[in-house]
Tab-separated table of C-alpha atoms in Angstrom:
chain	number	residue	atom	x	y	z
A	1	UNK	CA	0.000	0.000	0.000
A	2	UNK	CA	1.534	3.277	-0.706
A	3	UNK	CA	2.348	5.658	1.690
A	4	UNK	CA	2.522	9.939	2.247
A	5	UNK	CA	5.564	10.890	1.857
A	6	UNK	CA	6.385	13.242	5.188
A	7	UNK	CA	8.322	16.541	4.247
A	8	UNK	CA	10.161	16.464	7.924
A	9	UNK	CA	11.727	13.534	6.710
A	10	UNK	CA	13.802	15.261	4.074
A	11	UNK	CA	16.717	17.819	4.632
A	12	UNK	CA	19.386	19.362	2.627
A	13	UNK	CA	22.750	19.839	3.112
A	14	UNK	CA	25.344	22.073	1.300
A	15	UNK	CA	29.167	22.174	0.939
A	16	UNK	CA	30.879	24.429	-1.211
A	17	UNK	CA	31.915	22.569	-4.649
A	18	UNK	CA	35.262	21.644	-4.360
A	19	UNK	CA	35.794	21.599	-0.526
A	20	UNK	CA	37.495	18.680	1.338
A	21	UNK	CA	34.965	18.762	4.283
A	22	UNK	CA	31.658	17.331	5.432
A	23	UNK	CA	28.342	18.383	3.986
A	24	UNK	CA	26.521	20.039	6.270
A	25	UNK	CA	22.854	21.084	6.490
A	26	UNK	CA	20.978	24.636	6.574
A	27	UNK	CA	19.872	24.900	10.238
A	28	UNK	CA	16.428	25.683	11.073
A	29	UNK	CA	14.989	24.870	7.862
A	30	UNK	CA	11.292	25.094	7.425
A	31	UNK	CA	10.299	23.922	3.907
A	32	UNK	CA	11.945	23.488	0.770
A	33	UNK	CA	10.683	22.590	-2.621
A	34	UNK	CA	11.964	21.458	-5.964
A	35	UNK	CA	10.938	22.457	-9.627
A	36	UNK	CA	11.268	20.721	-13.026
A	37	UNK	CA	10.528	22.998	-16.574
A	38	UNK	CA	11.058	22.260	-19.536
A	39	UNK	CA	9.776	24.504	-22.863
A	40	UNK	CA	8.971	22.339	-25.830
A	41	UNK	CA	8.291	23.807	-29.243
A	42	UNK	CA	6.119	22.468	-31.843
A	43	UNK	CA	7.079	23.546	-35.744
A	44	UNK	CA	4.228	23.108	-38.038
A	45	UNK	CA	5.713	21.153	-41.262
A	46	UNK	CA	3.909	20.180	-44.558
A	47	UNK	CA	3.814	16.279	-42.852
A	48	UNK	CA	2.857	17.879	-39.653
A	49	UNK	CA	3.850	19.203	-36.519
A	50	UNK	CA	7.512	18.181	-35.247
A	51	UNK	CA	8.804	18.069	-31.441
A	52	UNK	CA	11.397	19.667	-29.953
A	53	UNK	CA	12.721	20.005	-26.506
A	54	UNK	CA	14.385	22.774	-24.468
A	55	UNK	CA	17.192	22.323	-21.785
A	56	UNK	CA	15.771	20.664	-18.266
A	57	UNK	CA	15.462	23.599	-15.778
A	58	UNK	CA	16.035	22.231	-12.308
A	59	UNK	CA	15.587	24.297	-9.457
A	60	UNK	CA	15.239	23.867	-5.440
A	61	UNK	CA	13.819	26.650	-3.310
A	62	UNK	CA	14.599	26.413	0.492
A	63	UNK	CA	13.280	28.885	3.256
A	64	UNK	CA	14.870	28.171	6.879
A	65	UNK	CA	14.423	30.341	9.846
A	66	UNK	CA	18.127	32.145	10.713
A	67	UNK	CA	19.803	30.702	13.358
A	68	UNK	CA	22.981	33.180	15.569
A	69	UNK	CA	25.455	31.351	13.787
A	70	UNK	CA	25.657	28.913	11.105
A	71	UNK	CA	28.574	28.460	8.750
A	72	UNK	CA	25.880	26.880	6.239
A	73	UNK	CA	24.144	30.034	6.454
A	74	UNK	CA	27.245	32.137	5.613
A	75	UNK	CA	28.688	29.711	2.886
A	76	UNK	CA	25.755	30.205	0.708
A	77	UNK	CA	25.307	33.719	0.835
A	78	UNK	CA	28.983	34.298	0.107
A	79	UNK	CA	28.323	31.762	-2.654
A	80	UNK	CA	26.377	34.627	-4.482
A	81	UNK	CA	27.912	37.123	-3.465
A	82	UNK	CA	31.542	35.701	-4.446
A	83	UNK	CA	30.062	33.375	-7.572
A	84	UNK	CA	31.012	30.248	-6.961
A	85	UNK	CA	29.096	26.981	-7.349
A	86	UNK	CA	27.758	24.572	-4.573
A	87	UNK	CA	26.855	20.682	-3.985
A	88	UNK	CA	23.305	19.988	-2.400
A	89	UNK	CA	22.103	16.917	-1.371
A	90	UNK	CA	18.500	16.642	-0.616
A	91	UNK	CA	18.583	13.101	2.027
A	92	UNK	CA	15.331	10.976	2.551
A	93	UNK	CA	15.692	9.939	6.150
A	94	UNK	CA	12.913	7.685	6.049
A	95	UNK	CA	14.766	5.653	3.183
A	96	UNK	CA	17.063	4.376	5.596
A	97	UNK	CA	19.653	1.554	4.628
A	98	UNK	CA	21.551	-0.440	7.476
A	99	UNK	CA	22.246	-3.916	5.456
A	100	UNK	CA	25.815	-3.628	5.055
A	101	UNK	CA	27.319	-2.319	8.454
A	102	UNK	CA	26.570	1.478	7.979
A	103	UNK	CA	23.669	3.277	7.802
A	104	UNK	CA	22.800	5.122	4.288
A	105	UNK	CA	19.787	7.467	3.085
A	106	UNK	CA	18.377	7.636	0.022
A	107	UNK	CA	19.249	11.141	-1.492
A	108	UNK	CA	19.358	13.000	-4.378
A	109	UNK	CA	23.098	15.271	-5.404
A	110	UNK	CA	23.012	18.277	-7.368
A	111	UNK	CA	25.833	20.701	-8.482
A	112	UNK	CA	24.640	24.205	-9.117
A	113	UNK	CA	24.715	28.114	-8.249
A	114	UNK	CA	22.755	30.186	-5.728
A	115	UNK	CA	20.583	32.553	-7.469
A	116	UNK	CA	18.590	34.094	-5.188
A	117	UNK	CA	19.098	34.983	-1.496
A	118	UNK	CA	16.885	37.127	0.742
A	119	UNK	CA	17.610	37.139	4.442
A	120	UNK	CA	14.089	39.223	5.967
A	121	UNK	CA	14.154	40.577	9.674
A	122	UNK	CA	11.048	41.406	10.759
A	123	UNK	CA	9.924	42.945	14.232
A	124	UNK	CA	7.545	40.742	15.366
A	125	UNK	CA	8.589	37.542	13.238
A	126	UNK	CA	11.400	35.013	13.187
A	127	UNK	CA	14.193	35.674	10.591
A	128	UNK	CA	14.055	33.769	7.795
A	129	UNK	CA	15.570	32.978	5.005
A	130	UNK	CA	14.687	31.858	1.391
A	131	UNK	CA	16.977	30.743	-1.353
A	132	UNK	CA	17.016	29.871	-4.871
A	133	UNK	CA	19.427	26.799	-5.688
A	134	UNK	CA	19.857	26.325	-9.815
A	135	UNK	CA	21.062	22.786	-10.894
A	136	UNK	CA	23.430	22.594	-13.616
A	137	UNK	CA	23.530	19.516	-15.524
A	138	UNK	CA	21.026	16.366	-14.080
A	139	UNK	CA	20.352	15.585	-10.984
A	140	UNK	CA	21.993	12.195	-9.374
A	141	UNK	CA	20.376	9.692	-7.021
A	142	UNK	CA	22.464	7.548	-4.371
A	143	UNK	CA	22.997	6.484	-0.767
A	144	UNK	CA	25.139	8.885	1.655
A	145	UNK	CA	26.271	8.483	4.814
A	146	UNK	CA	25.438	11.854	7.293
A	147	UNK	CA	27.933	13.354	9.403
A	148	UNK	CA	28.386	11.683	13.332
A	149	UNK	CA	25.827	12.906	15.368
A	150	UNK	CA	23.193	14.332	12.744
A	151	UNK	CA	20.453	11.964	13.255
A	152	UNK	CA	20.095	12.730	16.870
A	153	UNK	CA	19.429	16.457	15.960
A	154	UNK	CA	17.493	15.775	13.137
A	155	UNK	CA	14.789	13.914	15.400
A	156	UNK	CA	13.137	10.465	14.825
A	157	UNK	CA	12.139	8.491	11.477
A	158	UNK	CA	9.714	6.263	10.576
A	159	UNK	CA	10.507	2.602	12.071
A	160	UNK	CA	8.464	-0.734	11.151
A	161	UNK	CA	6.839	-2.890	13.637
A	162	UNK	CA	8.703	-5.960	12.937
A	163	UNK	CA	11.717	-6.489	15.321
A	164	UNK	CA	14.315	-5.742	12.540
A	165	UNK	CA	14.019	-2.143	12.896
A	166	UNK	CA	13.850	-1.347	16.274
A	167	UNK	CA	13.900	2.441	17.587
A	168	UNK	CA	17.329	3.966	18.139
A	169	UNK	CA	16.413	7.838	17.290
A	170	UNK	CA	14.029	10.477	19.191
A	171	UNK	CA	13.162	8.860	22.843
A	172	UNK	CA	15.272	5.891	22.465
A	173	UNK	CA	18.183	8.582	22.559
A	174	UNK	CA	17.344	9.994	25.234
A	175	UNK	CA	16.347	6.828	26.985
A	176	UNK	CA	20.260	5.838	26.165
A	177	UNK	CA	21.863	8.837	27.966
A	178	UNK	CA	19.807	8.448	31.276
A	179	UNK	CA	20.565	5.208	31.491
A	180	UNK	CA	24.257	5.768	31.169
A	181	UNK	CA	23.929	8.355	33.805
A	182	UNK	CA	23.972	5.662	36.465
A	183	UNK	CA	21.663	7.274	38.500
A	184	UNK	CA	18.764	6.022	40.335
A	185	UNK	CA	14.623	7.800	40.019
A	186	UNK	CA	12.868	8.807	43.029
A	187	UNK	CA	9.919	8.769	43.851
C-alpha cells in the first residue's frame, strides 16, 4: 500500500563545490521545494507538426528560519555574493539503509549556483531565510552516509513494527543517555 511521503523527513545539506569537508545542512529549515521545466516547441511542417525540446530547468527553493550562527548560512550567501558553485544533497531519512554495516539514506546530489538569497528581519517575526538553488547539468540519485551525530538532531524516522528495525532515534536517545547516567529515580 503506498504511503505519504512526510516533508520532515527530508533535509538538505550544502558544501561548497570543491571543498574537502563534510556536507553540512541549513539549520532551522522550514520547507523546501523542488521544480522541473522544460519549454517544448512544436514547428508546423507540410507532414505535420515536429517536437522539440528545451534544456531541463532544475531548481530547489529552500526557506529556513536564521539561526545566531551557522557556517551553512554564511557559505551560501557568500556563494552569491563571491560566484562560486555549490553541492546539495537533498537526504530521505525515512529511506534508511543499514544492510551492510553502515547506515545510508536515500538522497538526491546536485551541483549548481545560488541565485537568489533574501535574508528578511522582521519585528515581530522570526528571521528567515529563502533561497534559490539552480542545478546545472542532471540531478543524481544515491545512498550517503550523514555526518556523526546528525540523526540525533534531526529527530526520529519512521521505524516498522517488525523487530528488525527497532527504535534507536528520538526517545530511544534519550532513553540511552539516562541510562548511562547511572543514577537512580525517586519517587
Amino acid at each position: 500500500m503506498a504511503k505519504i511521503a512526510n516533508g520532515v523527513h527530508k533535509v538538505l545539506y550544502f558544501r561548497k563545490l570543491g571543498e574537502a569537508s563534510e556536507a553540512a545542512k541549513l539549520v532551522f529549515q522550514t520547507e523546501h521545494s523542488k521544480s522541473y521545466s522544460r519549454d517544448r516547441e512544436s514547428t508546423p511542417t507540410k507532414d505535420g507538426a515536429v517536437q522539440g525540446s528545451a534544456a531541463l530547468e532544475d531548481e530547489v527553493s529552500v526557506t529556513a528560519l536564521q539561526s545566531v550562527k551557522d557556517p551553512t548560512f554564511t557559505m551560501l550567501e557568500d556563494s552569491i555574493v563571491e560566484d562560486y558553485p555549490v553541492e546539495m544533497w537533498e537526504v530521505d531519512l525515512a529511506d534508511r539503509d543499514s544492510s551492510e554495516g553502515s547506515t545510508k539514506f536515500g538522497a538526491e546530489y546536485r551541483q549548481g549556483y545560488i541565485s537568489e538569497w533574501e535574508a528578511t528581519n522582521g519585528s515581530e517575526d522570526n528571521p528567515e531565510v529563502e533561497g534559490t538553488f539552480l542545478t546545472s547539468g542532471t540531478r543524481q540519485k544515491g545512498r550517503v552516509t550523514l555526518p556523526d551525530g546528525d540523526i540525533e538532531t534531526l529527530n526520529y524516522v519512521f521505524h516498522d513494527i517488525l523487530a528488525d528495525d527497532p527504535a534507536d532515534d528520538g526517545l530511544a536517545s534519550d532513553d540511552e543517555e539516562e541510562d548511562e547516567g547511572g543514577g537512580e529515580e525517586t519517587p
